[in-house]
PDB file of C-alpha atoms in Angstrom:
ATOM      1  CA  MET A  18      -5.607  -4.830  12.382  1.00 73.00           C
ATOM      2  CA  ILE A  19      -4.261  -7.361   9.847  1.00 86.00           C
ATOM      3  CA  TYR A  20      -0.796  -6.207   8.786  1.00 91.00           C
ATOM      4  CA  ASN A  21      -0.098  -8.898   6.207  1.00 93.00           C
ATOM      5  CA  VAL A  22      -1.144 -12.336   4.992  1.00 95.00           C
ATOM      6  CA  ARG A  23       1.425 -14.954   4.060  1.00 96.00           C
ATOM      7  CA  GLY A  24       0.498 -18.275   2.559  1.00 96.00           C
ATOM      8  CA  LYS A  25      -0.250 -20.163  -0.626  1.00 96.00           C
ATOM      9  CA  LEU A  26      -1.764 -18.223  -3.512  1.00 97.00           C
ATOM     10  CA  THR A  27      -4.816 -20.283  -4.450  1.00 96.00           C
ATOM     11  CA  TYR A  28      -6.538 -17.954  -6.919  1.00 95.00           C
ATOM     12  CA  ALA A  29      -5.928 -14.643  -8.669  1.00 95.00           C
ATOM     13  CA  GLU A  30      -7.823 -12.495 -11.139  1.00 93.00           C
ATOM     14  CA  PRO A  31      -7.512  -8.801 -12.083  1.00 91.00           C
ATOM     15  CA  THR A  32      -9.465  -7.522  -9.067  1.00 94.00           C
ATOM     16  CA  PHE A  33      -8.631  -9.936  -6.248  1.00 96.00           C
ATOM     17  CA  ALA A  34      -6.430 -12.767  -5.041  1.00 97.00           C
ATOM     18  CA  VAL A  35      -7.039 -15.512  -2.478  1.00 97.00           C
ATOM     19  CA  VAL A  36      -4.243 -16.435  -0.071  1.00 97.00           C
ATOM     20  CA  ASP A  37      -4.580 -19.652   1.943  1.00 96.00           C
ATOM     21  CA  CYS A  38      -3.221 -19.104   5.463  1.00 94.00           C
ATOM     22  CA  GLY A  39      -3.444 -22.291   7.538  1.00 90.00           C
ATOM     23  CA  GLY A  40      -6.565 -23.520   5.759  1.00 92.00           C
ATOM     24  CA  VAL A  41      -8.360 -20.150   5.735  1.00 94.00           C
ATOM     25  CA  GLY A  42      -8.595 -18.359   2.370  1.00 95.00           C
ATOM     26  CA  PHE A  43      -8.261 -14.580   2.649  1.00 96.00           C
ATOM     27  CA  LYS A  44      -9.786 -12.676  -0.280  1.00 96.00           C
ATOM     28  CA  CYS A  45      -7.693  -9.573  -0.921  1.00 97.00           C
ATOM     29  CA  PHE A  46      -8.666  -6.912  -3.438  1.00 97.00           C
ATOM     30  CA  ILE A  47      -5.584  -6.092  -5.508  1.00 97.00           C
ATOM     31  CA  SER A  48      -4.395  -3.653  -8.175  1.00 96.00           C
ATOM     32  CA  MET A  49      -3.012  -4.594 -11.575  1.00 95.00           C
ATOM     33  CA  THR A  50       0.400  -3.503 -10.252  1.00 93.00           C
ATOM     34  CA  THR A  51       0.236  -6.221  -7.573  1.00 96.00           C
ATOM     35  CA  LEU A  52      -1.300  -8.778  -9.960  1.00 95.00           C
ATOM     36  CA  ARG A  53       1.695  -8.459 -12.301  1.00 94.00           C
ATOM     37  CA  GLN A  54       4.064  -9.352  -9.434  1.00 95.00           C
ATOM     38  CA  LEU A  55       2.181 -12.337  -8.031  1.00 96.00           C
ATOM     39  CA  PRO A  56       3.732 -15.801  -8.352  1.00 94.00           C
ATOM     40  CA  SER A  57       1.894 -18.620 -10.098  1.00 93.00           C
ATOM     41  CA  PRO A  58      -0.901 -20.401  -8.154  1.00 92.00           C
ATOM     42  CA  ASN A  59       0.127 -22.744  -5.299  1.00 93.00           C
ATOM     43  CA  GLN A  60       3.313 -20.721  -4.691  1.00 96.00           C
ATOM     44  CA  GLU A  61       3.883 -18.871  -1.415  1.00 96.00           C
ATOM     45  CA  VAL A  62       3.080 -15.157  -1.397  1.00 97.00           C
ATOM     46  CA  ASN A  63       3.106 -12.342   1.152  1.00 97.00           C
ATOM     47  CA  LEU A  64       0.670  -9.437   0.796  1.00 97.00           C
ATOM     48  CA  TYR A  65       0.686  -6.324   2.986  1.00 97.00           C
ATOM     49  CA  THR A  66      -2.896  -5.468   3.802  1.00 97.00           C
ATOM     50  CA  TYR A  67      -5.341  -2.724   4.634  1.00 96.00           C
ATOM     51  CA  LEU A  68      -8.699  -3.580   6.227  1.00 95.00           C
ATOM     52  CA  SER A  69     -11.532  -1.267   5.178  1.00 93.00           C
ATOM     53  CA  VAL A  70     -14.502  -1.402   7.555  1.00 91.00           C
ATOM     54  CA  ARG A  71     -17.873  -0.020   6.512  1.00 86.00           C
ATOM     55  CA  GLU A  72     -21.396  -0.513   7.872  1.00 88.00           C
ATOM     56  CA  ASP A  73     -22.180  -3.168   5.295  1.00 89.00           C
ATOM     57  CA  ALA A  74     -18.777  -4.727   4.568  1.00 86.00           C
ATOM     58  CA  MET A  75     -15.258  -5.529   5.729  1.00 92.00           C
ATOM     59  CA  ASP A  76     -12.910  -5.555   2.736  1.00 95.00           C
ATOM     60  CA  LEU A  77      -9.274  -6.593   2.779  1.00 96.00           C
ATOM     61  CA  TYR A  78      -6.936  -4.901   0.289  1.00 97.00           C
ATOM     62  CA  GLY A  79      -3.627  -6.582  -0.530  1.00 97.00           C
ATOM     63  CA  PHE A  80      -0.366  -5.095  -1.821  1.00 97.00           C
ATOM     64  CA  TYR A  81       2.785  -6.794  -3.025  1.00 95.00           C
ATOM     65  CA  ASP A  82       5.058  -4.207  -1.399  1.00 93.00           C
ATOM     66  CA  ILE A  83       5.000  -1.561   1.331  1.00 93.00           C
ATOM     67  CA  GLU A  84       5.363   1.342  -1.158  1.00 92.00           C
ATOM     68  CA  GLU A  85       2.064   0.473  -2.817  1.00 95.00           C
ATOM     69  CA  LEU A  86       0.339   0.140   0.575  1.00 95.00           C
ATOM     70  CA  GLU A  87       1.681   3.567   1.629  1.00 94.00           C
ATOM     71  CA  ALA A  88       0.526   5.119  -1.674  1.00 94.00           C
ATOM     72  CA  PHE A  89      -2.934   3.557  -1.150  1.00 96.00           C
ATOM     73  CA  LYS A  90      -3.191   4.967   2.385  1.00 95.00           C
ATOM     74  CA  LEU A  91      -2.282   8.444   1.084  1.00 95.00           C
ATOM     75  CA  LEU A  92      -4.778   8.225  -1.787  1.00 96.00           C
ATOM     76  CA  ILE A  93      -7.726   7.389   0.484  1.00 96.00           C
ATOM     77  CA  THR A  94      -7.028  10.549   2.515  1.00 94.00           C
ATOM     78  CA  VAL A  95      -7.963  12.610  -0.572  1.00 94.00           C
ATOM     79  CA  SER A  96     -11.555  13.848  -0.429  1.00 92.00           C
ATOM     80  CA  GLY A  97     -13.699  11.862  -2.845  1.00 90.00           C
ATOM     81  CA  VAL A  98     -11.192   9.013  -3.242  1.00 95.00           C
ATOM     82  CA  GLY A  99     -12.314   5.747  -1.665  1.00 94.00           C
ATOM     83  CA  PRO A 100     -10.543   2.384  -1.658  1.00 95.00           C
ATOM     84  CA  LYS A 101     -11.915   1.376  -5.090  1.00 94.00           C
ATOM     85  CA  ALA A 102     -10.793   4.600  -6.767  1.00 95.00           C
ATOM     86  CA  ALA A 103      -7.389   4.297  -5.047  1.00 96.00           C
ATOM     87  CA  MET A 104      -7.004   0.755  -6.438  1.00 96.00           C
ATOM     88  CA  ALA A 105      -7.982   1.987  -9.913  1.00 96.00           C
ATOM     89  CA  ILE A 106      -5.269   4.674  -9.724  1.00 96.00           C
ATOM     90  CA  LEU A 107      -2.679   2.134  -8.532  1.00 95.00           C
ATOM     91  CA  SER A 108      -3.713  -0.192 -11.369  1.00 95.00           C
ATOM     92  CA  ALA A 109      -2.948   2.581 -13.862  1.00 93.00           C
ATOM     93  CA  LEU A 110       0.192   3.918 -12.158  1.00 91.00           C
ATOM     94  CA  SER A 111       2.821   2.182 -10.044  1.00 89.00           C
ATOM     95  CA  PRO A 112       3.712   4.051  -6.803  1.00 90.00           C
ATOM     96  CA  ASP A 113       6.823   5.650  -8.328  1.00 86.00           C
ATOM     97  CA  ARG A 114       4.908   6.767 -11.451  1.00 86.00           C
ATOM     98  CA  LEU A 115       2.147   8.149  -9.212  1.00 90.00           C
ATOM     99  CA  SER A 116       4.727  10.061  -7.161  1.00 87.00           C
ATOM    100  CA  ILE A 117       6.173  11.598 -10.345  1.00 84.00           C
ATOM    101  CA  ALA A 118       2.692  12.398 -11.723  1.00 86.00           C
ATOM    102  CA  VAL A 119       1.685  14.158  -8.493  1.00 88.00           C
ATOM    103  CA  SER A 120       4.993  16.065  -8.247  1.00 82.00           C
ATOM    104  CA  SER A 121       4.762  17.263 -11.862  1.00 81.00           C
ATOM    105  CA  GLY A 122       1.040  18.053 -11.717  1.00 84.00           C
ATOM    106  CA  ASP A 123       0.317  15.427 -14.387  1.00 85.00           C
ATOM    107  CA  VAL A 124      -3.479  15.246 -14.010  1.00 90.00           C
ATOM    108  CA  ARG A 125      -3.887  13.487 -17.370  1.00 88.00           C
ATOM    109  CA  SER A 126      -1.898  10.406 -16.282  1.00 89.00           C
ATOM    110  CA  ILE A 127      -3.996  10.035 -13.114  1.00 93.00           C
ATOM    111  CA  GLN A 128      -7.181  10.409 -15.187  1.00 92.00           C
ATOM    112  CA  GLN A 129      -6.233   7.258 -17.104  1.00 90.00           C
ATOM    113  CA  ALA A 130      -7.422   5.264 -14.074  1.00 93.00           C
ATOM    114  CA  ASN A 131     -10.796   3.639 -14.612  1.00 92.00           C
ATOM    115  CA  GLY A 132     -13.605   5.825 -13.203  1.00 91.00           C
ATOM    116  CA  VAL A 133     -11.342   8.729 -12.185  1.00 93.00           C
ATOM    117  CA  GLY A 134     -12.416  12.070 -13.624  1.00 93.00           C
ATOM    118  CA  LYS A 135     -10.524  15.325 -14.058  1.00 92.00           C
ATOM    119  CA  LYS A 136     -11.740  16.890 -10.788  1.00 94.00           C
ATOM    120  CA  THR A 137     -10.729  13.839  -8.740  1.00 94.00           C
ATOM    121  CA  ALA A 138      -7.318  13.704 -10.449  1.00 93.00           C
ATOM    122  CA  GLU A 139      -6.820  17.414  -9.743  1.00 93.00           C
ATOM    123  CA  ARG A 140      -7.671  16.859  -6.049  1.00 94.00           C
ATOM    124  CA  VAL A 141      -5.133  14.013  -5.874  1.00 94.00           C
ATOM    125  CA  VAL A 142      -2.410  16.331  -7.229  1.00 91.00           C
ATOM    126  CA  LEU A 143      -3.454  19.245  -5.007  1.00 91.00           C
ATOM    127  CA  GLU A 144      -3.802  17.304  -1.746  1.00 92.00           C
ATOM    128  CA  LEU A 145      -0.793  14.966  -2.144  1.00 91.00           C
ATOM    129  CA  LYS A 146       1.749  17.321  -3.737  1.00 83.00           C
ATOM    130  CA  ASP A 147       3.769  17.668  -0.510  1.00 79.00           C
ATOM    131  CA  LYS A 148       3.173  14.118   0.739  1.00 81.00           C
ATOM    132  CA  MET A 149       4.202  11.821  -2.126  1.00 75.00           C
ATOM    133  CA  ALA A 150       7.980  12.426  -2.067  1.00 65.00           C
ATOM    134  CA  GLY A 151       9.776   9.208  -1.213  1.00 59.00           C
ATOM    135  CA  ILE A 152       6.837   6.942  -2.103  1.00 65.00           C
ATOM    136  CA  GLY A 153       7.811   4.309  -4.630  1.00 55.00           C
ATOM    137  CA  GLY A 154      11.109   4.238  -6.492  1.00 51.00           C
ATOM    138  CA  ALA A 155      11.142   7.939  -7.361  1.00 51.00           C
ATOM    139  CA  SER A 156      14.200   9.285  -5.567  1.00 48.00           C
ATOM    140  CA  SER A 157      13.993  12.575  -3.697  1.00 54.00           C
ATOM    141  CA  ALA A 158      16.488  14.019  -6.228  1.00 53.00           C
ATOM    142  CA  VAL A 159      14.099  13.221  -9.105  1.00 56.00           C
ATOM    143  CA  VAL A 160      11.144  14.729  -7.227  1.00 57.00           C
ATOM    144  CA  GLU A 161      13.159  17.851  -6.312  1.00 58.00           C
ATOM    145  CA  GLY A 162      14.207  18.214  -9.968  1.00 59.00           C
ATOM    146  CA  ILE A 163      10.567  18.025 -11.085  1.00 63.00           C
ATOM    147  CA  GLN A 164       9.480  20.537  -8.443  1.00 60.00           C
ATOM    148  CA  SER A 165      12.274  22.929  -9.476  1.00 61.00           C
ATOM    149  CA  VAL A 166      10.806  23.054 -13.005  1.00 63.00           C
ATOM    150  CA  ALA A 167       8.011  25.305 -11.714  1.00 58.00           C
ATOM    151  CA  SER A 168      10.526  27.899 -10.469  1.00 60.00           C
ATOM    152  CA  SER A 169      12.337  28.109 -13.821  1.00 68.00           C
ATOM    153  CA  SER A 170      10.461  29.818 -16.659  1.00 75.00           C
ATOM    154  CA  ASN A 171      12.722  28.183 -19.281  1.00 78.00           C
ATOM    155  CA  ALA A 172      12.130  24.727 -17.810  1.00 79.00           C
ATOM    156  CA  SER A 173       8.358  25.282 -17.547  1.00 80.00           C
ATOM    157  CA  GLU A 174       8.198  26.441 -21.158  1.00 83.00           C
ATOM    158  CA  ALA A 175      10.264  23.462 -22.341  1.00 82.00           C
ATOM    159  CA  VAL A 176       7.945  21.052 -20.492  1.00 80.00           C
ATOM    160  CA  GLU A 177       4.862  22.675 -22.065  1.00 82.00           C
ATOM    161  CA  VAL A 178       6.360  22.337 -25.567  1.00 81.00           C
ATOM    162  CA  LEU A 179       7.241  18.663 -24.975  1.00 82.00           C
ATOM    163  CA  VAL A 180       3.706  18.000 -23.675  1.00 79.00           C
ATOM    164  CA  SER A 181       2.219  19.702 -26.764  1.00 83.00           C
ATOM    165  CA  LEU A 182       4.326  17.309 -28.878  1.00 82.00           C
ATOM    166  CA  GLY A 183       2.523  14.369 -27.248  1.00 82.00           C
ATOM    167  CA  PHE A 184       4.828  13.358 -24.387  1.00 83.00           C
ATOM    168  CA  ASP A 185       3.478  12.722 -20.861  1.00 79.00           C
ATOM    169  CA  ARG A 186       3.868  15.680 -18.502  1.00 77.00           C
ATOM    170  CA  SER A 187       5.460  13.331 -15.921  1.00 77.00           C
ATOM    171  CA  ASP A 188       8.122  12.136 -18.364  1.00 81.00           C
ATOM    172  CA  ALA A 189       8.791  15.632 -19.729  1.00 82.00           C
ATOM    173  CA  ALA A 190       9.095  17.122 -16.220  1.00 81.00           C
ATOM    174  CA  THR A 191      11.410  14.298 -15.103  1.00 80.00           C
ATOM    175  CA  VAL A 192      13.758  14.802 -18.064  1.00 83.00           C
ATOM    176  CA  VAL A 193      13.756  18.618 -17.941  1.00 82.00           C
ATOM    177  CA  GLY A 194      14.007  18.619 -14.136  1.00 80.00           C
ATOM    178  CA  ALA A 195      17.377  16.852 -14.381  1.00 81.00           C
ATOM    179  CA  MET A 196      18.812  19.473 -16.775  1.00 81.00           C
ATOM    180  CA  ASP A 197      20.946  22.514 -16.000  1.00 81.00           C
ATOM    181  CA  LYS A 198      18.446  25.377 -15.484  1.00 76.00           C
ATOM    182  CA  SER A 199      20.780  27.835 -17.256  1.00 81.00           C
ATOM    183  CA  LEU A 200      20.154  26.128 -20.628  1.00 82.00           C
ATOM    184  CA  SER A 201      18.029  27.967 -23.173  1.00 83.00           C
ATOM    185  CA  VAL A 202      14.465  26.775 -23.855  1.00 81.00           C
ATOM    186  CA  ASP A 203      15.544  25.501 -27.300  1.00 84.00           C
ATOM    187  CA  ASP A 204      18.415  23.496 -25.821  1.00 84.00           C
ATOM    188  CA  MET A 205      16.123  21.991 -23.184  1.00 82.00           C
ATOM    189  CA  ILE A 206      13.572  21.026 -25.834  1.00 84.00           C
ATOM    190  CA  ARG A 207      16.257  19.537 -28.094  1.00 85.00           C
ATOM    191  CA  LYS A 208      17.803  17.494 -25.265  1.00 86.00           C
ATOM    192  CA  GLY A 209      14.364  16.521 -23.968  1.00 84.00           C
ATOM    193  CA  LEU A 210      13.251  15.301 -27.405  1.00 86.00           C
ATOM    194  CA  LYS A 211      16.396  13.222 -27.756  1.00 84.00           C
ATOM    195  CA  GLN A 212      15.991  11.580 -24.334  1.00 84.00           C
ATOM    196  CA  LEU A 213      12.245  11.025 -24.553  1.00 81.00           C
ATOM    197  CA  SER A 214      12.428   9.628 -28.086  1.00 82.00           C
ATOM    198  CA  SER A 215      15.066   7.120 -26.991  1.00 80.00           C
ATOM    199  CA  GLN A 216      12.664   5.855 -24.277  1.00 70.00           C
ATOM    200  CA  LEU A 217       9.900   5.013 -26.768  1.00 59.00           C
TER     201      LEU A 217
END
């Protein structure tokens, strides 16, 4: 119904922002991802929106870019994930990080969202695995590389070792997914350690 709101940012805090459009202030619930991109107060801002209508409330959710809005709309299709849980997930993970987490089956990263338990995170991975490609900045080549890890026993083993050493499954799967699948497990681990350590 309301595609976007453009106007002067009059107020912002971690959970919502107010955008003045022609003298009317629209309260938009936002994620931390959007909050970090907002301009300072009294500057012009454009938020893409989603209107959630319930029996007892009409809530407007605002997003700095289309990718985050699309990720939000996918998240609320998951059983047990409502708008608030979707915003919590998008506060913990940007759309591209969420896409990588879902593609690599990284339940632990999704669980970092406030109020999101293991079962909910597992449902997000299960129900969105084939739908998240192309959301956010994760290129289809990166996502395909991550998905190919599952079909290579060497790559899967290398990812598990890197995860046991304390690296995120998403990061480990991204790095290993880009490697030549003919490499030995040891070579994959060695190269993965070098790349992941340089990112710290």
